[in-house]
PDB file of N, CA and C in Angstrom:
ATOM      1  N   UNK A   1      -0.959   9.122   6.062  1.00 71.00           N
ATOM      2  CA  UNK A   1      -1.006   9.442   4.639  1.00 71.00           C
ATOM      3  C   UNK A   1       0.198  10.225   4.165  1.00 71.00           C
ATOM      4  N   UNK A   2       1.287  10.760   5.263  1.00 81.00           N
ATOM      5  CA  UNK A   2       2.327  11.562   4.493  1.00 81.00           C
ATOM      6  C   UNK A   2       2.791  10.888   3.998  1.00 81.00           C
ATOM      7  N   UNK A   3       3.548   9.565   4.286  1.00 85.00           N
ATOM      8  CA  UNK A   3       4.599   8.435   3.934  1.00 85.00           C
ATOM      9  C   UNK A   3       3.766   8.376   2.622  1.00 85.00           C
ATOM     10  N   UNK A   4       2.595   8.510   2.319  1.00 81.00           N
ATOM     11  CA  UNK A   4       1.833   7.865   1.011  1.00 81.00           C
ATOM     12  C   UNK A   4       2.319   9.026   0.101  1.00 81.00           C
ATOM     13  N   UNK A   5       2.110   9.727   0.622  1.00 84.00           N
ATOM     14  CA  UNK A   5       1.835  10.697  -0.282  1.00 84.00           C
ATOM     15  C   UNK A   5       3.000  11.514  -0.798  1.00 84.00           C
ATOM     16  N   UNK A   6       4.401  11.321   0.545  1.00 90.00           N
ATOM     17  CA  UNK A   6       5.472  11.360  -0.346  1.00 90.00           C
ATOM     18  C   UNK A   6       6.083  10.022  -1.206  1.00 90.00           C
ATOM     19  N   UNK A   7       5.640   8.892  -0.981  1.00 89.00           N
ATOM     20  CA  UNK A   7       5.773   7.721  -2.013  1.00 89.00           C
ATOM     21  C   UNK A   7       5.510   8.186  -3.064  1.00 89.00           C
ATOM     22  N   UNK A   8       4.208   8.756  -3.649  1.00 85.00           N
ATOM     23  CA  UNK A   8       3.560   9.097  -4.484  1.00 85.00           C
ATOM     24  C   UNK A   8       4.212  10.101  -5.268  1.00 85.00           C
ATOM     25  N   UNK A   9       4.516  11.315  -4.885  1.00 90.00           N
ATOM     26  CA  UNK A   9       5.432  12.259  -5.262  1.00 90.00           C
ATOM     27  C   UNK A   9       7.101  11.745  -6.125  1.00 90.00           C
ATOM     28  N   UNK A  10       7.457  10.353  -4.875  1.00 91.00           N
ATOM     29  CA  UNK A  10       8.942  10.054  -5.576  1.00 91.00           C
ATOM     30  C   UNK A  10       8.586   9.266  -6.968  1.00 91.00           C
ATOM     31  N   UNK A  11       7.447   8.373  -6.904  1.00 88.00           N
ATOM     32  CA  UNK A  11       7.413   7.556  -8.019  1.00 88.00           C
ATOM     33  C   UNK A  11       7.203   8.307  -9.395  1.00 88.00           C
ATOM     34  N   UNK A  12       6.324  10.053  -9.531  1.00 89.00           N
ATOM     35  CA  UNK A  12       6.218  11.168 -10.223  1.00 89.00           C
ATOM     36  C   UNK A  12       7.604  11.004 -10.712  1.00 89.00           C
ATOM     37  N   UNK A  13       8.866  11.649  -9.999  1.00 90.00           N
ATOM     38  CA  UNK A  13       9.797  11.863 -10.407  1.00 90.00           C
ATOM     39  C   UNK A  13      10.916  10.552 -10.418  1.00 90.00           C
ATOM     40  N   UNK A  14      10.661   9.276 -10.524  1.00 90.00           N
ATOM     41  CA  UNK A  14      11.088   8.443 -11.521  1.00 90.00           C
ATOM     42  C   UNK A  14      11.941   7.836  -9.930  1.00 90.00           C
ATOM     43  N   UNK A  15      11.675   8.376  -8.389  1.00 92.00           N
ATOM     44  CA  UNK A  15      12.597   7.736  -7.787  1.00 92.00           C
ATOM     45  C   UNK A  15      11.749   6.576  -7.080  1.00 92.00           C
ATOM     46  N   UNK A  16      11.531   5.543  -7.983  1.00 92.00           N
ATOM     47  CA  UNK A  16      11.017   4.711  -7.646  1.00 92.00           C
ATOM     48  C   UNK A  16      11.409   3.714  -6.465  1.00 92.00           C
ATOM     49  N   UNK A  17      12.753   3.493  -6.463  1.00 93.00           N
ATOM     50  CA  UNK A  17      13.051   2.665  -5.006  1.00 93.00           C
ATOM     51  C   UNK A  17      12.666   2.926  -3.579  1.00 93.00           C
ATOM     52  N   UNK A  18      13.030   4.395  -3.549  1.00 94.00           N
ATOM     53  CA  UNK A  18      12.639   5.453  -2.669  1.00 94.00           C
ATOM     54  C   UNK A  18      11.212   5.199  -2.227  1.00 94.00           C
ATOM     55  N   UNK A  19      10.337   5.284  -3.237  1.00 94.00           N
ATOM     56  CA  UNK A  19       9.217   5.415  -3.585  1.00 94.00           C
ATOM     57  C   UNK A  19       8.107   4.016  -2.754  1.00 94.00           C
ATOM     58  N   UNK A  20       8.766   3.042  -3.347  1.00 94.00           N
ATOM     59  CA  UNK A  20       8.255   1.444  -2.778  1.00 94.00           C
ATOM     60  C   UNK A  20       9.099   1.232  -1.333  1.00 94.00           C
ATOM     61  N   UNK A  21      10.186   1.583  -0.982  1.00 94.00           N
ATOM     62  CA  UNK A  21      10.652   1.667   0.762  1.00 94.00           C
ATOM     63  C   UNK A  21       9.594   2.777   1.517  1.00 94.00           C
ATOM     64  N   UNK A  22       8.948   3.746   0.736  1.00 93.00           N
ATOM     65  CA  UNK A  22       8.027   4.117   1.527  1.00 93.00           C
ATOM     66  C   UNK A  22       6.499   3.437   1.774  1.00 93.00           C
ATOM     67  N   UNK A  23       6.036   3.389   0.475  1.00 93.00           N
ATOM     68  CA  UNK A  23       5.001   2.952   0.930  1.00 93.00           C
ATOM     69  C   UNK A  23       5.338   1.745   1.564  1.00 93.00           C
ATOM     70  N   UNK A  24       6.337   0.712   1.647  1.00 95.00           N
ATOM     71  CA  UNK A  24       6.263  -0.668   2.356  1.00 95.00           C
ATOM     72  C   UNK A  24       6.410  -0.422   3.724  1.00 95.00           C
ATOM     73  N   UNK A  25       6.661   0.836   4.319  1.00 94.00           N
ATOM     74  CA  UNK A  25       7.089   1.799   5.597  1.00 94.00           C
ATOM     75  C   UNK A  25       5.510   2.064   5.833  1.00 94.00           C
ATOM     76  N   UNK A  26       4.683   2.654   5.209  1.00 92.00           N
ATOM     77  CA  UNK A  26       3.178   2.789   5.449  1.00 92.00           C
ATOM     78  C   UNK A  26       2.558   1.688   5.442  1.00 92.00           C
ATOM     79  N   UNK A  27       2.528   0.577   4.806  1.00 94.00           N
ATOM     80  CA  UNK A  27       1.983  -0.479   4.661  1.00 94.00           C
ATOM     81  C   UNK A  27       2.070  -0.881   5.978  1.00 94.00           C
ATOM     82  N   UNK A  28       3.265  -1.302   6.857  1.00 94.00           N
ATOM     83  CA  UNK A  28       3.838  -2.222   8.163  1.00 94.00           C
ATOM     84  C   UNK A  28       3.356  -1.015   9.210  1.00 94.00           C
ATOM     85  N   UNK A  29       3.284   0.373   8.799  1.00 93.00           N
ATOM     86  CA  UNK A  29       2.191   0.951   9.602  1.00 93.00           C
ATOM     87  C   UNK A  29       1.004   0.789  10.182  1.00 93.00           C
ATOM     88  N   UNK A  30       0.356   0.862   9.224  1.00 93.00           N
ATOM     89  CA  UNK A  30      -1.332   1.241   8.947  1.00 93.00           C
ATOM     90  C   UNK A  30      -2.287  -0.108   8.563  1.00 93.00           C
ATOM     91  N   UNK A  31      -0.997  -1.854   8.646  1.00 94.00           N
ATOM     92  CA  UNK A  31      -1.625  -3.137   8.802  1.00 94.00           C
ATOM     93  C   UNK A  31      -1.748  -2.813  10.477  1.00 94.00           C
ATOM     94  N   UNK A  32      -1.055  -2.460  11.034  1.00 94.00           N
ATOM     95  CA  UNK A  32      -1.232  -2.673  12.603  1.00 94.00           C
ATOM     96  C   UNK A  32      -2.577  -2.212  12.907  1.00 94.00           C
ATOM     97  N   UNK A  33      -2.611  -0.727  12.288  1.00 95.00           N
ATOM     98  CA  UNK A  33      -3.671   0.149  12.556  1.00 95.00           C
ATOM     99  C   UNK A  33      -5.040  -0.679  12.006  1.00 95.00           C
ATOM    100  N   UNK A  34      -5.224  -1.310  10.994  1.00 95.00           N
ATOM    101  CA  UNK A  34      -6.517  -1.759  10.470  1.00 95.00           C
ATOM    102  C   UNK A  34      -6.615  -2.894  11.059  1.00 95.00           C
ATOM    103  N   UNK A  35      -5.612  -3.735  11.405  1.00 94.00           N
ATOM    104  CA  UNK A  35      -6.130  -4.721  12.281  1.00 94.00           C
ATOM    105  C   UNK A  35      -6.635  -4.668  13.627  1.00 94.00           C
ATOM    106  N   UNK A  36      -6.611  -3.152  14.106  1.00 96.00           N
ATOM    107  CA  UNK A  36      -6.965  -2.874  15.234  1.00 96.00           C
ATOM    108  C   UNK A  36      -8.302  -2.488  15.360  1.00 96.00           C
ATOM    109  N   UNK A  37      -8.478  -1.964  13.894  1.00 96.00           N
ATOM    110  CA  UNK A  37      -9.837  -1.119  13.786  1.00 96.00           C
ATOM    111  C   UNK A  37     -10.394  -1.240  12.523  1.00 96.00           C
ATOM    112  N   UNK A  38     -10.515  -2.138  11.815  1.00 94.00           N
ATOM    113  CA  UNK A  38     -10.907  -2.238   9.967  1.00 94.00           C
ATOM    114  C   UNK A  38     -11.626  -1.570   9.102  1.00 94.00           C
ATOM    115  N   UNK A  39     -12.967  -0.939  10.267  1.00 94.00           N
ATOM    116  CA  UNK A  39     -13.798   0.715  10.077  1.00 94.00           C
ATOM    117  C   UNK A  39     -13.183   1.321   9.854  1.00 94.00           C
ATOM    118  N   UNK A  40     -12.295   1.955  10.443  1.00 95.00           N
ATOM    119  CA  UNK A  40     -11.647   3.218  10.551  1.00 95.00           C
ATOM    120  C   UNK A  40     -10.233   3.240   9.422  1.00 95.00           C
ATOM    121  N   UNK A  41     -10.145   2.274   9.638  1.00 95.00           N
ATOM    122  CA  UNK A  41      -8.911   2.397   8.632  1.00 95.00           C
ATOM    123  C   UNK A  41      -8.485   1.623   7.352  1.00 95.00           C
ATOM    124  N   UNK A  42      -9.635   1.318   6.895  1.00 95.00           N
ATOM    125  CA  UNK A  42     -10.026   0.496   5.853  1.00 95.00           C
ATOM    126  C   UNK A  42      -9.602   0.927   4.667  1.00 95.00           C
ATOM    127  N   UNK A  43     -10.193   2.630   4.372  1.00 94.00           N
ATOM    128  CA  UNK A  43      -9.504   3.202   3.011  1.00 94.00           C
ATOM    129  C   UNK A  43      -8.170   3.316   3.057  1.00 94.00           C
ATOM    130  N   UNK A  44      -7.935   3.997   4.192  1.00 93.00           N
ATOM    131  CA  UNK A  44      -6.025   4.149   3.873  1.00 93.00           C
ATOM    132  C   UNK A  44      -5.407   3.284   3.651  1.00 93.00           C
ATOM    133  N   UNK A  45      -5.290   1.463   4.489  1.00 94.00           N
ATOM    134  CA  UNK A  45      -4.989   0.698   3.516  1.00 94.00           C
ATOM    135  C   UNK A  45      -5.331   0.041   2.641  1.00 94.00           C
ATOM    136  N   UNK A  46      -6.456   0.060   1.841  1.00 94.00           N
ATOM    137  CA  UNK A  46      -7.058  -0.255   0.728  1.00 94.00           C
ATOM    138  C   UNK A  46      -5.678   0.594  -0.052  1.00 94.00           C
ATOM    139  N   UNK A  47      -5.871   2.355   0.075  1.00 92.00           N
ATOM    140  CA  UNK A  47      -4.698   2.873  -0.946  1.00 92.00           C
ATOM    141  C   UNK A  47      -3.175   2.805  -1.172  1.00 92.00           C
ATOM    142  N   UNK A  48      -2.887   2.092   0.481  1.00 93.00           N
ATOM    143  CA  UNK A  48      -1.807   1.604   0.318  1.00 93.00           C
ATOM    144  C   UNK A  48      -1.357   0.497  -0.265  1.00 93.00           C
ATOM    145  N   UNK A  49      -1.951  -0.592  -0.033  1.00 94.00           N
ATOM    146  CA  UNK A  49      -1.721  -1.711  -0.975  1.00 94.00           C
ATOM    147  C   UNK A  49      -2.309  -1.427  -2.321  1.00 94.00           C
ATOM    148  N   UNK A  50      -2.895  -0.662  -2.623  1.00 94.00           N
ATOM    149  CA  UNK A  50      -3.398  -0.236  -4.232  1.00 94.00           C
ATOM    150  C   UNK A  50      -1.883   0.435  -4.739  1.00 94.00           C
ATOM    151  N   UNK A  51      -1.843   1.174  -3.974  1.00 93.00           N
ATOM    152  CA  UNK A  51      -0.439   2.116  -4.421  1.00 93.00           C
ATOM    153  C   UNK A  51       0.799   1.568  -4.908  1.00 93.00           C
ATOM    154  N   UNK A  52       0.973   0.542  -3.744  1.00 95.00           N
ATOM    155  CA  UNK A  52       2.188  -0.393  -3.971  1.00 95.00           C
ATOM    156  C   UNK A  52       2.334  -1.710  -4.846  1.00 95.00           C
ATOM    157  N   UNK A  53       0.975  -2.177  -4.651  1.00 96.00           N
ATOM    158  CA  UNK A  53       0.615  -3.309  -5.688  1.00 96.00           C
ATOM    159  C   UNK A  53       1.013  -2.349  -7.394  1.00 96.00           C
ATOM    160  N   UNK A  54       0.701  -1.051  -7.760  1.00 94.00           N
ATOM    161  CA  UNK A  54       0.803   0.022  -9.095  1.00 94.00           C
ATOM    162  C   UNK A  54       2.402  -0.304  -8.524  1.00 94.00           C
ATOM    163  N   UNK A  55       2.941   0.233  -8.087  1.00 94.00           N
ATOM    164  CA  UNK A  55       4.663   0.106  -7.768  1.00 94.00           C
ATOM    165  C   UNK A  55       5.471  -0.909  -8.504  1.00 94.00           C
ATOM    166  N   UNK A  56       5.339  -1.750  -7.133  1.00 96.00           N
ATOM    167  CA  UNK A  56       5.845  -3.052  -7.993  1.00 96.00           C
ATOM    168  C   UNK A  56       4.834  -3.969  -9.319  1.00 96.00           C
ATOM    169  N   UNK A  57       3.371  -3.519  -9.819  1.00 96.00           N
ATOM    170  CA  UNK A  57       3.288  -4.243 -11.347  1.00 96.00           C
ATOM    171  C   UNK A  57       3.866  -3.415 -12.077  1.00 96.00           C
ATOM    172  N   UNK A  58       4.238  -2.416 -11.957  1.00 94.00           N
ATOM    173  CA  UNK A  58       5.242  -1.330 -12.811  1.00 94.00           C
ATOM    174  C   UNK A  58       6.557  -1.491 -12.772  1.00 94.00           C
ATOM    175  N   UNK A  59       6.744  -2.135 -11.928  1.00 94.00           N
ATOM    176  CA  UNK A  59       8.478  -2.188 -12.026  1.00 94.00           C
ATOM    177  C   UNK A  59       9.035  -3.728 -12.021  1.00 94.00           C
ATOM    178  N   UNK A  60       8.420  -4.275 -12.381  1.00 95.00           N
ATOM    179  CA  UNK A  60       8.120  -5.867 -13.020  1.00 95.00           C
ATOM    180  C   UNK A  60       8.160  -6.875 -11.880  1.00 95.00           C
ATOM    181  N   UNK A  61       8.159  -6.683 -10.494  1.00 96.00           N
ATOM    182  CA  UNK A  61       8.017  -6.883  -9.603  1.00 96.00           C
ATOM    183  C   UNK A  61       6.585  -8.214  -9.446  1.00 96.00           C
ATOM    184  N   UNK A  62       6.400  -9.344 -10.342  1.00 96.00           N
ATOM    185  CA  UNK A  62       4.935  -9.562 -10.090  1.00 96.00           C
ATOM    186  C   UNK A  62       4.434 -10.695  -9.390  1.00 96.00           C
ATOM    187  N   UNK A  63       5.598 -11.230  -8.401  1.00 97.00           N
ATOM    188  CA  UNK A  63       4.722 -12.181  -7.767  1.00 97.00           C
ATOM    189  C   UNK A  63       4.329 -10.637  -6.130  1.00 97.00           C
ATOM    190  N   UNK A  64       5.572  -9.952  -5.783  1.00 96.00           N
ATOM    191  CA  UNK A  64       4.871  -9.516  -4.919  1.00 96.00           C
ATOM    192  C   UNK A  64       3.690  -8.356  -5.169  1.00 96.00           C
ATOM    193  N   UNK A  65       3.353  -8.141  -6.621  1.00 97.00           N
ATOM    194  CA  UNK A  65       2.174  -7.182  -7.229  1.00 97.00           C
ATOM    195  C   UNK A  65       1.197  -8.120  -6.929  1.00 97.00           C
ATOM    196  N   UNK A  66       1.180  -9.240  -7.081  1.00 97.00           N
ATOM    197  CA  UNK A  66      -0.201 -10.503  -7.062  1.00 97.00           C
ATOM    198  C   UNK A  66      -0.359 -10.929  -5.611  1.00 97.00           C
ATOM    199  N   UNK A  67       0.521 -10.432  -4.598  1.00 96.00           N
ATOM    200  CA  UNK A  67       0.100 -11.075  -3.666  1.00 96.00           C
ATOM    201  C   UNK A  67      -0.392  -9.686  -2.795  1.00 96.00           C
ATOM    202  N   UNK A  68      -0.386  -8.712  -2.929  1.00 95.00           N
ATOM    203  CA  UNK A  68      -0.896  -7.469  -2.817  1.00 95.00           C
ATOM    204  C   UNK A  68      -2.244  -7.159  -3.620  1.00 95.00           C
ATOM    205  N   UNK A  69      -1.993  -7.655  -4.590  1.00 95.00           N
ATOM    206  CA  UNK A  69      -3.680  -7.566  -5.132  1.00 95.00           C
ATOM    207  C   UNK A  69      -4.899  -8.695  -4.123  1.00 95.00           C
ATOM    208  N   UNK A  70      -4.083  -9.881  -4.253  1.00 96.00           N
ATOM    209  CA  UNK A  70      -4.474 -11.307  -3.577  1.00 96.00           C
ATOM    210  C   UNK A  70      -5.415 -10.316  -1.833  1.00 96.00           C
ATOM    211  N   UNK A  71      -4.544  -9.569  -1.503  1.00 94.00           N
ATOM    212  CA  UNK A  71      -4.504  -8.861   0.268  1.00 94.00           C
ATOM    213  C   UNK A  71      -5.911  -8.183   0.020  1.00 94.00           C
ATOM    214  N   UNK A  72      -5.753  -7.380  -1.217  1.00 94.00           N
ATOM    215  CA  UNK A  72      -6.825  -6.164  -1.499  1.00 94.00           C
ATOM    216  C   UNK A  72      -8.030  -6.834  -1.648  1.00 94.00           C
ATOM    217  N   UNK A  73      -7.924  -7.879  -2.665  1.00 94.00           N
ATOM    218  CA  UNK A  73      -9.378  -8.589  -3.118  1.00 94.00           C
ATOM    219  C   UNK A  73     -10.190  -9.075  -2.098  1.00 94.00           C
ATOM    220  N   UNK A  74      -9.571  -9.727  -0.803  1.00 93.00           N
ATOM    221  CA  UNK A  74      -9.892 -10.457   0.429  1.00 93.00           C
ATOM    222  C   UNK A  74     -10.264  -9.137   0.993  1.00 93.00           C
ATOM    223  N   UNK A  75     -10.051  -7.912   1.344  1.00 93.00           N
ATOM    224  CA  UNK A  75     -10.634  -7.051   2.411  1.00 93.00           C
ATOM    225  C   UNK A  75     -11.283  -6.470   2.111  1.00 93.00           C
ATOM    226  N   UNK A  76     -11.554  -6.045   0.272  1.00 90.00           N
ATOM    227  CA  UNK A  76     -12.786  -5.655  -0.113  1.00 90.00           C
ATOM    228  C   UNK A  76     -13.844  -6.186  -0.001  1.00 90.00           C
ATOM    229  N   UNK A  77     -13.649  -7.929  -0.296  1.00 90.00           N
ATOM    230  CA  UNK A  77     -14.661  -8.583   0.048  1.00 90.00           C
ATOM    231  C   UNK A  77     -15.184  -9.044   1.179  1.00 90.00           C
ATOM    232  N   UNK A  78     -14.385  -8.875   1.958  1.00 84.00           N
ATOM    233  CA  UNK A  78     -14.488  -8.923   3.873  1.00 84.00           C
ATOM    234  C   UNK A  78     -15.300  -7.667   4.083  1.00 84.00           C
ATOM    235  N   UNK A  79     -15.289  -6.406   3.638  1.00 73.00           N
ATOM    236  CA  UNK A  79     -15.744  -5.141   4.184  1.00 73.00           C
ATOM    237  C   UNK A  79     -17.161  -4.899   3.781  1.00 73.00           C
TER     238      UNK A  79
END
């Protein structure tokens, strides 16, 4: 959750590039981790792809915002 949570912090102060190289740094994390364990680590990437999917539909980014939503919709409904 640090990588998230300093993502979170840069996108506050407008350093958005910064911001989406992190969370895509947590994301290639914490897919390893939930595919290992989908219990356990289900919310953190639920908020990571929530986070980043807000990233890039904010920064006009929208086929990879839709295919991040596309990720989210499938594991909510898997869980």
């Amino acid at each position: 959750r640090s990588l998230n949570n300093l993502a979170v912090s840069y996108s506050k102060t407008n350093r958005t590039d910064e911001a989406i190289k992190l969370q895509e740094e947590a994301l290639d994390i914490l897919k390893e981790a939930y595919l290992k364990d989908k219990d356990r680590w289900f919310e953190d990437y639920s908020l990571i792809l929530n986070d980043l999917y807000l990233l890039y539909s904010n920064n006009g980014r929208t086929a990879e915002a839709k295919s991040l939503l596309e990720k989210l919709q499938k594991i909510q409904n898997n869980n």
